[in-house]
PDB file of C-alpha atoms in Angstrom:
ATOM      1  CA  MET A   1       0.000   0.000   0.000  1.00 49.00           C
ATOM      2  CA  ARG A   2       1.481   3.320  -1.095  1.00 50.00           C
ATOM      3  CA  LEU A   3       0.419   5.055   2.108  1.00 53.00           C
ATOM      4  CA  LEU A   4       2.718   2.775   4.081  1.00 57.00           C
ATOM      5  CA  GLU A   5       5.815   3.009   1.873  1.00 62.00           C
ATOM      6  CA  PRO A   6       8.723   4.536   3.857  1.00 59.00           C
ATOM      7  CA  ALA A   7      10.302   7.613   2.257  1.00 54.00           C
ATOM      8  CA  GLY A   8       7.645   7.684  -0.473  1.00 65.00           C
ATOM      9  CA  ALA A   9       6.192  10.914  -1.832  1.00 71.00           C
ATOM     10  CA  LEU A  10       2.934  10.423   0.077  1.00 81.00           C
ATOM     11  CA  GLU A  11       4.727   9.722   3.358  1.00 85.00           C
ATOM     12  CA  ILE A  12       6.547  13.042   3.109  1.00 88.00           C
ATOM     13  CA  HIS A  13       3.250  14.924   2.863  1.00 89.00           C
ATOM     14  CA  PHE A  14       1.685  12.981   5.718  1.00 93.00           C
ATOM     15  CA  ARG A  15       4.772  13.563   7.853  1.00 93.00           C
ATOM     16  CA  ASP A  16       4.410  17.311   7.271  1.00 93.00           C
ATOM     17  CA  LEU A  17       0.696  17.106   8.104  1.00 94.00           C
ATOM     18  CA  ALA A  18       1.411  15.172  11.316  1.00 94.00           C
ATOM     19  CA  ARG A  19       3.997  17.687  12.469  1.00 92.00           C
ATOM     20  CA  ASN A  20       1.781  20.649  11.602  1.00 92.00           C
ATOM     21  CA  LEU A  21      -1.080  19.095  13.551  1.00 90.00           C
ATOM     22  CA  THR A  22       0.980  18.381  16.644  1.00 86.00           C
ATOM     23  CA  ALA A  23       2.499  21.885  16.484  1.00 87.00           C
ATOM     24  CA  LEU A  24      -0.891  23.579  16.868  1.00 84.00           C
ATOM     25  CA  ALA A  25      -1.460  25.660  19.970  1.00 64.00           C
ATOM     26  CA  GLY A  26      -2.745  23.508  22.808  1.00 73.00           C
ATOM     27  CA  GLU A  27      -2.608  19.739  23.083  1.00 83.00           C
ATOM     28  CA  VAL A  28      -4.267  17.958  20.151  1.00 90.00           C
ATOM     29  CA  LYS A  29      -5.304  14.446  21.204  1.00 95.00           C
ATOM     30  CA  SER A  30      -8.589  13.749  19.362  1.00 97.00           C
ATOM     31  CA  VAL A  31      -9.239  14.688  15.727  1.00 97.00           C
ATOM     32  CA  VAL A  32     -12.469  14.198  13.762  1.00 98.00           C
ATOM     33  CA  VAL A  33     -11.659  13.589  10.078  1.00 98.00           C
ATOM     34  CA  THR A  34     -14.563  14.324   7.744  1.00 98.00           C
ATOM     35  CA  SER A  35     -15.224  15.423   4.164  1.00 98.00           C
ATOM     36  CA  PRO A  36     -17.943  17.266   2.245  1.00 97.00           C
ATOM     37  CA  GLU A  37     -18.937  14.144   0.280  1.00 96.00           C
ATOM     38  CA  PRO A  38     -18.272  10.384   0.094  1.00 95.00           C
ATOM     39  CA  GLY A  39     -15.185   9.221  -1.752  1.00 93.00           C
ATOM     40  CA  ALA A  40     -12.910  12.126  -0.813  1.00 95.00           C
ATOM     41  CA  GLY A  41     -10.470   9.802   0.975  1.00 94.00           C
ATOM     42  CA  ARG A  42     -11.120  10.237   4.700  1.00 96.00           C
ATOM     43  CA  THR A  43      -9.953   6.728   5.584  1.00 96.00           C
ATOM     44  CA  SER A  44      -6.816   7.019   3.446  1.00 94.00           C
ATOM     45  CA  VAL A  45      -5.935  10.307   5.139  1.00 96.00           C
ATOM     46  CA  CYS A  46      -6.516   8.774   8.585  1.00 97.00           C
ATOM     47  CA  VAL A  47      -4.231   5.851   7.746  1.00 96.00           C
ATOM     48  CA  GLY A  48      -1.512   8.020   6.208  1.00 94.00           C
ATOM     49  CA  LEU A  49      -1.618  10.448   9.116  1.00 96.00           C
ATOM     50  CA  GLY A  50      -1.680   7.645  11.693  1.00 96.00           C
ATOM     51  CA  VAL A  51       1.331   5.970  10.101  1.00 95.00           C
ATOM     52  CA  ALA A  52       3.222   9.281  10.009  1.00 94.00           C
ATOM     53  CA  LEU A  53       2.475   9.904  13.694  1.00 95.00           C
ATOM     54  CA  ALA A  54       3.619   6.390  14.615  1.00 95.00           C
ATOM     55  CA  ARG A  55       6.841   6.744  12.629  1.00 93.00           C
ATOM     56  CA  ASP A  56       7.447  10.005  14.459  1.00 93.00           C
ATOM     57  CA  GLY A  57       7.377   8.069  17.730  1.00 93.00           C
ATOM     58  CA  ARG A  58       3.812   8.880  18.816  1.00 94.00           C
ATOM     59  CA  ARG A  59       1.347   6.275  20.003  1.00 96.00           C
ATOM     60  CA  ALA A  60      -1.665   6.865  17.783  1.00 97.00           C
ATOM     61  CA  ALA A  61      -5.031   5.235  17.102  1.00 98.00           C
ATOM     62  CA  ILE A  62      -7.510   5.345  14.228  1.00 98.00           C
ATOM     63  CA  VAL A  63     -11.166   4.669  15.056  1.00 98.00           C
ATOM     64  CA  ASP A  64     -13.591   3.881  12.221  1.00 98.00           C
ATOM     65  CA  CYS A  65     -16.813   5.755  13.009  1.00 97.00           C
ATOM     66  CA  ASN A  66     -18.269   5.460   9.506  1.00 94.00           C
ATOM     67  CA  LEU A  67     -20.836   2.747  10.190  1.00 93.00           C
ATOM     68  CA  GLY A  68     -22.495   3.180   6.809  1.00 90.00           C
ATOM     69  CA  ARG A  69     -19.335   2.285   4.902  1.00 91.00           C
ATOM     70  CA  PRO A  70     -16.697   0.611   7.093  1.00 94.00           C
ATOM     71  CA  ARG A  71     -13.326   0.576   5.335  1.00 95.00           C
ATOM     72  CA  LEU A  72     -10.525   0.631   7.909  1.00 96.00           C
ATOM     73  CA  HIS A  73     -10.409  -3.138   8.430  1.00 96.00           C
ATOM     74  CA  ARG A  74     -10.363  -3.743   4.671  1.00 95.00           C
ATOM     75  CA  ILE A  75      -7.294  -1.568   4.161  1.00 94.00           C
ATOM     76  CA  PHE A  76      -5.336  -3.769   6.551  1.00 94.00           C
ATOM     77  CA  GLY A  77      -6.989  -7.038   5.537  1.00 94.00           C
ATOM     78  CA  GLU A  78      -8.409  -7.640   9.012  1.00 96.00           C
ATOM     79  CA  PRO A  79     -11.842  -8.947  10.119  1.00 96.00           C
ATOM     80  CA  ASN A  80     -14.528  -6.662  11.478  1.00 96.00           C
ATOM     81  CA  PHE A  81     -15.929  -8.929  14.183  1.00 96.00           C
ATOM     82  CA  VAL A  82     -14.907  -6.662  17.081  1.00 96.00           C
ATOM     83  CA  GLY A  83     -14.529  -2.894  17.109  1.00 97.00           C
ATOM     84  CA  LEU A  84     -16.129   0.404  18.076  1.00 97.00           C
ATOM     85  CA  THR A  85     -19.660  -0.950  18.419  1.00 96.00           C
ATOM     86  CA  SER A  86     -18.355  -3.755  20.658  1.00 94.00           C
ATOM     87  CA  ALA A  87     -16.829  -1.169  22.970  1.00 95.00           C
ATOM     88  CA  LEU A  88     -19.879   1.092  23.076  1.00 94.00           C
ATOM     89  CA  GLU A  89     -22.453  -1.690  23.470  1.00 92.00           C
ATOM     90  CA  GLY A  90     -20.443  -3.928  25.780  1.00 90.00           C
ATOM     91  CA  GLY A  91     -18.565  -1.399  27.867  1.00 89.00           C
ATOM     92  CA  LEU A  92     -15.188  -2.606  26.601  1.00 94.00           C
ATOM     93  CA  PRO A  93     -12.145  -0.316  26.340  1.00 97.00           C
ATOM     94  CA  LEU A  94     -11.326   0.680  22.760  1.00 97.00           C
ATOM     95  CA  GLU A  95      -7.730  -0.395  23.323  1.00 97.00           C
ATOM     96  CA  ARG A  96      -8.948  -4.017  23.457  1.00 96.00           C
ATOM     97  CA  CYS A  97     -11.168  -3.749  20.368  1.00 97.00           C
ATOM     98  CA  GLY A  98      -8.545  -3.025  17.709  1.00 97.00           C
ATOM     99  CA  PHE A  99      -5.445  -4.430  16.057  1.00 97.00           C
ATOM    100  CA  ARG A 100      -1.896  -3.305  15.375  1.00 94.00           C
ATOM    101  CA  ALA A 101      -2.011  -1.386  12.099  1.00 92.00           C
ATOM    102  CA  GLY A 102       1.329  -2.214  10.496  1.00 85.00           C
ATOM    103  CA  GLU A 103       3.426   0.152  12.619  1.00 90.00           C
ATOM    104  CA  GLU A 104       4.706  -0.095  16.173  1.00 91.00           C
ATOM    105  CA  GLY A 105       2.504   2.172  18.273  1.00 94.00           C
ATOM    106  CA  LEU A 106      -0.397   2.419  15.786  1.00 97.00           C
ATOM    107  CA  LEU A 107      -3.769   0.922  16.763  1.00 98.00           C
ATOM    108  CA  ALA A 108      -6.700   0.567  14.359  1.00 98.00           C
ATOM    109  CA  VAL A 109     -10.218   0.120  15.743  1.00 98.00           C
ATOM    110  CA  PRO A 110     -12.717  -0.965  13.059  1.00 98.00           C
ATOM    111  CA  THR A 111     -16.448  -0.276  13.319  1.00 97.00           C
ATOM    112  CA  GLY A 112     -17.285  -3.726  14.584  1.00 96.00           C
ATOM    113  CA  PRO A 113     -20.708  -5.269  13.838  1.00 95.00           C
ATOM    114  CA  VAL A 114     -23.322  -2.692  12.836  1.00 92.00           C
ATOM    115  CA  MET A 115     -26.659  -3.416  14.503  1.00 87.00           C
ATOM    116  CA  PRO A 116     -29.918  -1.479  14.942  1.00 84.00           C
ATOM    117  CA  GLY A 117     -29.143   1.380  17.317  1.00 81.00           C
ATOM    118  CA  SER A 118     -25.412   1.449  16.582  1.00 86.00           C
ATOM    119  CA  SER A 119     -25.651   4.785  14.749  1.00 87.00           C
ATOM    120  CA  ALA A 120     -27.255   6.447  17.770  1.00 89.00           C
ATOM    121  CA  LEU A 121     -24.438   5.192  19.987  1.00 87.00           C
ATOM    122  CA  ILE A 122     -21.686   6.852  17.947  1.00 89.00           C
ATOM    123  CA  GLU A 123     -23.466  10.184  18.280  1.00 87.00           C
ATOM    124  CA  SER A 124     -23.766   9.859  22.047  1.00 90.00           C
ATOM    125  CA  ARG A 125     -21.538  10.835  24.954  1.00 92.00           C
ATOM    126  CA  GLU A 126     -20.520   7.182  25.201  1.00 94.00           C
ATOM    127  CA  LEU A 127     -18.267   7.746  22.176  1.00 96.00           C
ATOM    128  CA  VAL A 128     -16.600  10.712  23.875  1.00 96.00           C
ATOM    129  CA  GLN A 129     -16.080   8.684  27.045  1.00 96.00           C
ATOM    130  CA  ALA A 130     -14.645   5.751  25.081  1.00 97.00           C
ATOM    131  CA  VAL A 131     -12.175   8.039  23.304  1.00 97.00           C
ATOM    132  CA  GLU A 132     -11.242   9.654  26.616  1.00 96.00           C
ATOM    133  CA  GLY A 133     -10.357   6.198  27.882  1.00 97.00           C
ATOM    134  CA  LEU A 134      -8.292   5.487  24.762  1.00 97.00           C
ATOM    135  CA  LYS A 135      -6.387   8.749  25.228  1.00 96.00           C
ATOM    136  CA  GLU A 136      -4.923   7.316  28.433  1.00 95.00           C
ATOM    137  CA  SER A 137      -2.772   4.995  26.291  1.00 96.00           C
ATOM    138  CA  ARG A 138      -2.660   6.911  22.978  1.00 97.00           C
ATOM    139  CA  GLU A 139      -1.226  10.353  22.323  1.00 95.00           C
ATOM    140  CA  VAL A 140      -3.443  11.072  19.309  1.00 96.00           C
ATOM    141  CA  VAL A 141      -6.802   9.523  18.350  1.00 98.00           C
ATOM    142  CA  LEU A 142      -8.023   9.990  14.771  1.00 98.00           C
ATOM    143  CA  LEU A 143     -11.742   9.466  14.237  1.00 98.00           C
ATOM    144  CA  ASP A 144     -12.603   8.387  10.694  1.00 98.00           C
ATOM    145  CA  ALA A 145     -15.978  10.124  10.792  1.00 97.00           C
ATOM    146  CA  PRO A 146     -18.988  10.129   8.460  1.00 95.00           C
ATOM    147  CA  VAL A 147     -19.445  12.883   5.858  1.00 96.00           C
ATOM    148  CA  ALA A 148     -19.769  16.479   7.053  1.00 97.00           C
ATOM    149  CA  GLU A 149     -23.561  16.522   6.726  1.00 96.00           C
ATOM    150  CA  GLN A 150     -23.813  13.895   9.473  1.00 94.00           C
ATOM    151  CA  VAL A 151     -21.032  15.494  11.519  1.00 96.00           C
ATOM    152  CA  LEU A 152     -22.880  18.807  11.429  1.00 96.00           C
ATOM    153  CA  ARG A 153     -26.016  17.146  12.813  1.00 94.00           C
ATOM    154  CA  SER A 154     -24.050  15.718  15.740  1.00 94.00           C
ATOM    155  CA  GLU A 155     -22.965  17.902  18.638  1.00 93.00           C
ATOM    156  CA  VAL A 156     -20.650  15.071  19.698  1.00 95.00           C
ATOM    157  CA  PHE A 157     -18.670  15.097  16.443  1.00 95.00           C
ATOM    158  CA  CYS A 158     -18.714  18.891  16.085  1.00 95.00           C
ATOM    159  CA  THR A 159     -17.616  19.901  19.551  1.00 94.00           C
ATOM    160  CA  GLY A 160     -16.952  16.735  21.578  1.00 95.00           C
ATOM    161  CA  PHE A 161     -13.322  16.400  20.489  1.00 96.00           C
ATOM    162  CA  ASP A 162     -10.300  18.658  20.112  1.00 96.00           C
ATOM    163  CA  GLY A 163     -11.018  19.610  16.520  1.00 96.00           C
ATOM    164  CA  VAL A 164     -11.980  18.733  12.959  1.00 97.00           C
ATOM    165  CA  LEU A 165      -9.854  18.081   9.879  1.00 97.00           C
ATOM    166  CA  LEU A 166     -11.683  18.483   6.553  1.00 98.00           C
ATOM    167  CA  VAL A 167     -10.619  16.292   3.614  1.00 98.00           C
ATOM    168  CA  VAL A 168     -11.381  17.640   0.150  1.00 97.00           C
ATOM    169  CA  HIS A 169     -10.617  15.837  -3.103  1.00 97.00           C
ATOM    170  CA  ALA A 170      -8.746  17.726  -5.821  1.00 94.00           C
ATOM    171  CA  ALA A 171     -10.814  16.246  -8.644  1.00 94.00           C
ATOM    172  CA  ARG A 172     -14.169  15.509  -6.999  1.00 94.00           C
ATOM    173  CA  THR A 173     -14.979  18.175  -4.420  1.00 96.00           C
ATOM    174  CA  PRO A 174     -16.534  21.334  -5.912  1.00 96.00           C
ATOM    175  CA  LYS A 175     -14.946  24.476  -4.488  1.00 95.00           C
ATOM    176  CA  THR A 176     -18.367  25.896  -3.636  1.00 97.00           C
ATOM    177  CA  LEU A 177     -19.197  22.789  -1.587  1.00 97.00           C
ATOM    178  CA  ALA A 178     -15.855  22.918   0.237  1.00 97.00           C
ATOM    179  CA  ARG A 179     -16.416  26.580   1.123  1.00 97.00           C
ATOM    180  CA  ARG A 180     -19.995  25.984   2.268  1.00 98.00           C
ATOM    181  CA  VAL A 181     -19.050  23.043   4.511  1.00 98.00           C
ATOM    182  CA  THR A 182     -16.134  25.013   5.970  1.00 97.00           C
ATOM    183  CA  ASP A 183     -18.478  27.882   6.854  1.00 98.00           C
ATOM    184  CA  GLU A 184     -21.071  25.515   8.322  1.00 98.00           C
ATOM    185  CA  LEU A 185     -18.509  23.757  10.519  1.00 97.00           C
ATOM    186  CA  LEU A 186     -17.269  27.081  11.868  1.00 97.00           C
ATOM    187  CA  GLN A 187     -20.835  28.296  12.474  1.00 97.00           C
ATOM    188  CA  ALA A 188     -21.581  25.048  14.340  1.00 96.00           C
ATOM    189  CA  GLY A 189     -18.720  25.787  16.739  1.00 96.00           C
ATOM    190  CA  ALA A 190     -16.266  23.200  15.440  1.00 96.00           C
ATOM    191  CA  ASN A 191     -12.577  23.867  16.031  1.00 96.00           C
ATOM    192  CA  LEU A 192     -11.508  23.502  12.396  1.00 96.00           C
ATOM    193  CA  PHE A 193      -7.809  22.628  12.226  1.00 95.00           C
ATOM    194  CA  GLY A 194      -7.721  23.050   8.445  1.00 94.00           C
ATOM    195  CA  ALA A 195      -8.270  21.175   5.197  1.00 95.00           C
ATOM    196  CA  VAL A 196      -6.336  18.355   3.537  1.00 95.00           C
ATOM    197  CA  LEU A 197      -6.259  18.311  -0.277  1.00 94.00           C
ATOM    198  CA  ASN A 198      -6.422  14.678  -1.350  1.00 92.00           C
ATOM    199  CA  GLY A 199      -5.964  13.295  -4.853  1.00 86.00           C
ATOM    200  CA  GLY A 200      -3.425  15.871  -6.025  1.00 72.00           C
ATOM    201  CA  ASP A 201       0.069  15.273  -7.402  1.00 62.00           C
ATOM    202  CA  PRO A 202       2.047  13.691  -4.521  1.00 59.00           C
ATOM    203  CA  GLY A 203       5.291  14.978  -6.038  1.00 55.00           C
ATOM    204  CA  VAL A 204       4.270  18.623  -5.527  1.00 52.00           C
ATOM    205  CA  ARG A 205       4.976  20.111  -2.121  1.00 50.00           C
TER     206      ARG A 205
END
C-alpha cells in the first residue's frame, strides 16, 4: 500500500501534516476527520496520518466511526468482528477492540458489527467517554468520521473532540461545496484545524 511506503512521496506529505497538527497551539489528542462528500479519501488520510504519527514516535489510534461504509479493516486485511460498536455496546475499552495497524505504536479500531441502534451510539456521549479512555494509552486519536452533513447534525462530532480536519478531493470536491461546509462547521462551533487536499500530485509540495 502506497500510504505505508517509507520515504515515499505520500509519506513526506503525511509527515508534514502530522507535524503541523501536533504543532498547533494547545494539546491535540482527538481529531475528527470528515469530508464534504463520500469518496474524498477520509480513511486514506486517517491511515496516512496515523502511520506518520507512529513513525514520528507517537502512540496513535484510528477509530472507524463510519458505520455506513466501514473501510478501515479492509485496508489492513483484518476482520470486522470486534470494534467500536463492541466497545460502546459492551462497555469494553477501545484499546482491546482493535489491532496493530502495520506500525509499532499504531492501533486501528474498526467499526465492529453494525446493529440497529449502533448509529445512535456513535453520536452519544458514550463515544466521547470511550475516546477519553483510549487517550490514556494513545497520544493522538483519529476518528474516521462520516461525511460532514452527518457530523454537522451531531454535537458530539462537532464539539466533543479537540477539533476537525476536513478532507477535500482535488478532482471531486466542488470548491463551492468545500467553502460551504467550511463555513457551516465554523458556524456550528467546530474547532476547524484546516483542510487536507487529497488526490493531487504527490510529487508537488
